[in-house]
Amino acid sequence: MTFLRELMDTHSNERFTAFLREKAAEAKRELRYDPRQFLSMLGAEGGYSTVAKLVGGKNPSDGFVKLWESGRLDLSVEALVLETEWIRFFDEQLLKVAERKLKGAGYRYVRYVAAESSERLPAVVLKKATPEYIWRSVQLFQSGDVSHAFGSSTKYDLIDENGDRFAPKAVFGVALSMALDGATIEPKHFSGDEASLCFALLRDAGYQIVPKDFDSPSTDPASMPEQEWMEGDRKLVSHLRRERSPGLAKAKKAQFRRLHGKLTCERCKLDPVAVFGTEHAEACIEVHHSTTHVGQMGPQHKTMLDDVQCLCANCHRLVHRLLREEDKVHAHED
């Protein structure tokens, strides 16, 4: 039986699984090799269990042999465990098996060694970069009016609601600096990779972190839910797209919690946690763009956190109904 060097929780395992899927896609794209069995195992068991079974097996897997024949053992799970930041989740016994297989195949691997620094900030400090500060940081990068000590990203990009790309570690560093009242934050203070808390917090704030060669996701409003609100009014579609930006919504909620201690409806004052008796009831609170009417929103309109408000689902739906009726009246008058 093997044991984890560091506990791989569900969220980490999901990210590890996604990482392995990306490598499988690379093998298919570059080698015309479709690792169907591997992908099936990932879907059924997740990344950690799949790797433990394949690496821990007595003999090299069929996929290992295929990659050896193609001269791409760097894409084998053995190499991906040994040569990346994910090594910290696997015990030495399993790593030795991976090394033995790679050595036997003539592959020269280099064990991943994380850069250790006594100046690394603890997790409790990093978590002060809430979605509110991360959103504010993204706004600064969008404006181009930002200074920081971080270089350009070499492997990953953060994608904002407009599809623009920024260096994830730089965005997080600026956010953390704001959260710590302007303290100087440098690259040495935290790591930025797939297994890092930095990436986890950026994703929790509503932003995608993707490899540089990954195509930007579609921002087509037709892919959004609640189609009934989108028929016949392009400005209303724009309004909804702004509201449904995960970064904006999470930032507003984080700001509201910081200022008021909990999430409540700004219209009817509903306190969902008190009513339903569970913190999960916070899902009842949504974010609505309130200060600028959609008819007055230009294409370059910039939404600030004070432009949106927290509403319960009932009030939010009512406000949108009133908004739609108001637009009908204006259209009739025109």
Short mmCIF file of N, CA, C and O in Angstrom, two decimals, residues 229-243 289 292-299 320 323-324 327 334:
data_model
loop_
_atom_site.label_atom_id
_atom_site.label_comp_id
_atom_site.label_asym_id
_atom_site.label_seq_id
_atom_site.Cartn_x
_atom_site.Cartn_y
_atom_site.Cartn_z
N TRP A 229 -34.28 35.90 -20.86
CA TRP A 229 -33.92 37.29 -20.59
C TRP A 229 -33.14 37.91 -21.74
O TRP A 229 -32.82 39.08 -21.72
N MET A 230 -32.80 37.12 -22.75
CA MET A 230 -31.87 37.60 -23.76
C MET A 230 -32.50 37.84 -25.12
O MET A 230 -31.82 38.22 -26.05
N GLU A 231 -33.77 37.57 -25.24
CA GLU A 231 -34.39 37.68 -26.55
C GLU A 231 -34.70 39.13 -26.90
O GLU A 231 -35.39 39.82 -26.17
N GLY A 232 -34.15 39.59 -28.01
CA GLY A 232 -34.59 40.85 -28.57
C GLY A 232 -33.92 42.10 -28.07
O GLY A 232 -34.28 43.19 -28.49
N ASP A 233 -32.95 42.02 -27.17
CA ASP A 233 -32.34 43.24 -26.66
C ASP A 233 -30.85 43.02 -26.46
O ASP A 233 -30.43 42.41 -25.49
N ARG A 234 -30.04 43.53 -27.37
CA ARG A 234 -28.60 43.30 -27.30
C ARG A 234 -28.00 43.97 -26.07
O ARG A 234 -27.03 43.48 -25.50
N LYS A 235 -28.56 45.11 -25.66
CA LYS A 235 -28.02 45.78 -24.49
C LYS A 235 -28.33 45.00 -23.23
O LYS A 235 -27.55 44.99 -22.28
N LEU A 236 -29.48 44.34 -23.20
CA LEU A 236 -29.80 43.51 -22.05
C LEU A 236 -28.86 42.31 -21.99
O LEU A 236 -28.44 41.89 -20.92
N VAL A 237 -28.50 41.77 -23.14
CA VAL A 237 -27.52 40.68 -23.19
C VAL A 237 -26.20 41.15 -22.59
O VAL A 237 -25.56 40.46 -21.81
N SER A 238 -25.78 42.36 -22.98
CA SER A 238 -24.54 42.91 -22.44
C SER A 238 -24.64 43.07 -20.93
O SER A 238 -23.70 42.78 -20.19
N HIS A 239 -25.79 43.53 -20.47
CA HIS A 239 -26.04 43.70 -19.04
C HIS A 239 -25.88 42.37 -18.31
O HIS A 239 -25.20 42.27 -17.29
N LEU A 240 -26.48 41.32 -18.86
CA LEU A 240 -26.42 40.02 -18.22
C LEU A 240 -25.02 39.44 -18.25
O LEU A 240 -24.57 38.80 -17.31
N ARG A 241 -24.30 39.67 -19.35
CA ARG A 241 -22.94 39.16 -19.43
C ARG A 241 -22.09 39.78 -18.33
O ARG A 241 -21.28 39.13 -17.69
N ARG A 242 -22.27 41.09 -18.10
CA ARG A 242 -21.49 41.75 -17.05
C ARG A 242 -21.83 41.15 -15.69
O ARG A 242 -20.96 40.92 -14.86
N GLU A 243 -23.13 40.92 -15.44
CA GLU A 243 -23.52 40.37 -14.15
C GLU A 243 -22.98 38.97 -13.95
O GLU A 243 -22.66 38.56 -12.85
N HIS A 289 -26.34 44.43 -11.65
CA HIS A 289 -25.80 45.72 -12.07
C HIS A 289 -26.90 46.76 -11.91
O HIS A 289 -27.93 46.70 -12.56
N THR A 292 -26.08 51.92 -13.44
CA THR A 292 -26.14 52.44 -14.80
C THR A 292 -27.13 51.63 -15.61
O THR A 292 -26.99 50.42 -15.73
N HIS A 293 -28.14 52.30 -16.16
CA HIS A 293 -29.13 51.60 -16.96
C HIS A 293 -28.46 51.03 -18.21
O HIS A 293 -27.57 51.65 -18.79
N VAL A 294 -28.91 49.86 -18.62
CA VAL A 294 -28.29 49.21 -19.77
C VAL A 294 -28.32 50.09 -21.01
O VAL A 294 -27.44 50.04 -21.86
N GLY A 295 -29.34 50.92 -21.13
CA GLY A 295 -29.43 51.79 -22.29
C GLY A 295 -28.36 52.85 -22.33
O GLY A 295 -28.13 53.47 -23.37
N GLN A 296 -27.73 53.09 -21.20
CA GLN A 296 -26.69 54.10 -21.13
C GLN A 296 -25.29 53.50 -21.11
O GLN A 296 -24.31 54.22 -20.99
N MET A 297 -25.20 52.18 -21.19
CA MET A 297 -23.90 51.52 -21.15
C MET A 297 -23.24 51.56 -22.52
O MET A 297 -23.75 50.97 -23.46
N GLY A 298 -22.12 52.25 -22.61
CA GLY A 298 -21.37 52.24 -23.85
C GLY A 298 -20.54 50.98 -23.95
O GLY A 298 -20.40 50.23 -22.98
N PRO A 299 -19.97 50.71 -25.11
CA PRO A 299 -19.19 49.48 -25.30
C PRO A 299 -17.97 49.41 -24.40
O PRO A 299 -17.48 48.34 -24.09
N HIS A 320 -35.16 42.18 -12.94
CA HIS A 320 -34.96 41.95 -14.37
C HIS A 320 -36.28 42.02 -15.14
O HIS A 320 -36.32 42.50 -16.27
N LEU A 323 -36.98 45.62 -15.46
CA LEU A 323 -36.05 46.18 -16.42
C LEU A 323 -36.51 45.90 -17.85
O LEU A 323 -36.48 46.78 -18.71
N ARG A 324 -36.98 44.70 -18.07
CA ARG A 324 -37.44 44.33 -19.40
C ARG A 324 -38.69 45.13 -19.79
O ARG A 324 -38.81 45.61 -20.93
N ASP A 327 -37.71 48.65 -20.69
CA ASP A 327 -37.13 48.74 -22.03
C ASP A 327 -38.21 48.70 -23.11
O ASP A 327 -38.10 49.35 -24.15
N ASP A 334 -39.98 55.46 -28.52
CA ASP A 334 -39.10 55.83 -29.63
C ASP A 334 -39.79 55.60 -30.97
O ASP A 334 -39.50 56.23 -31.96
#
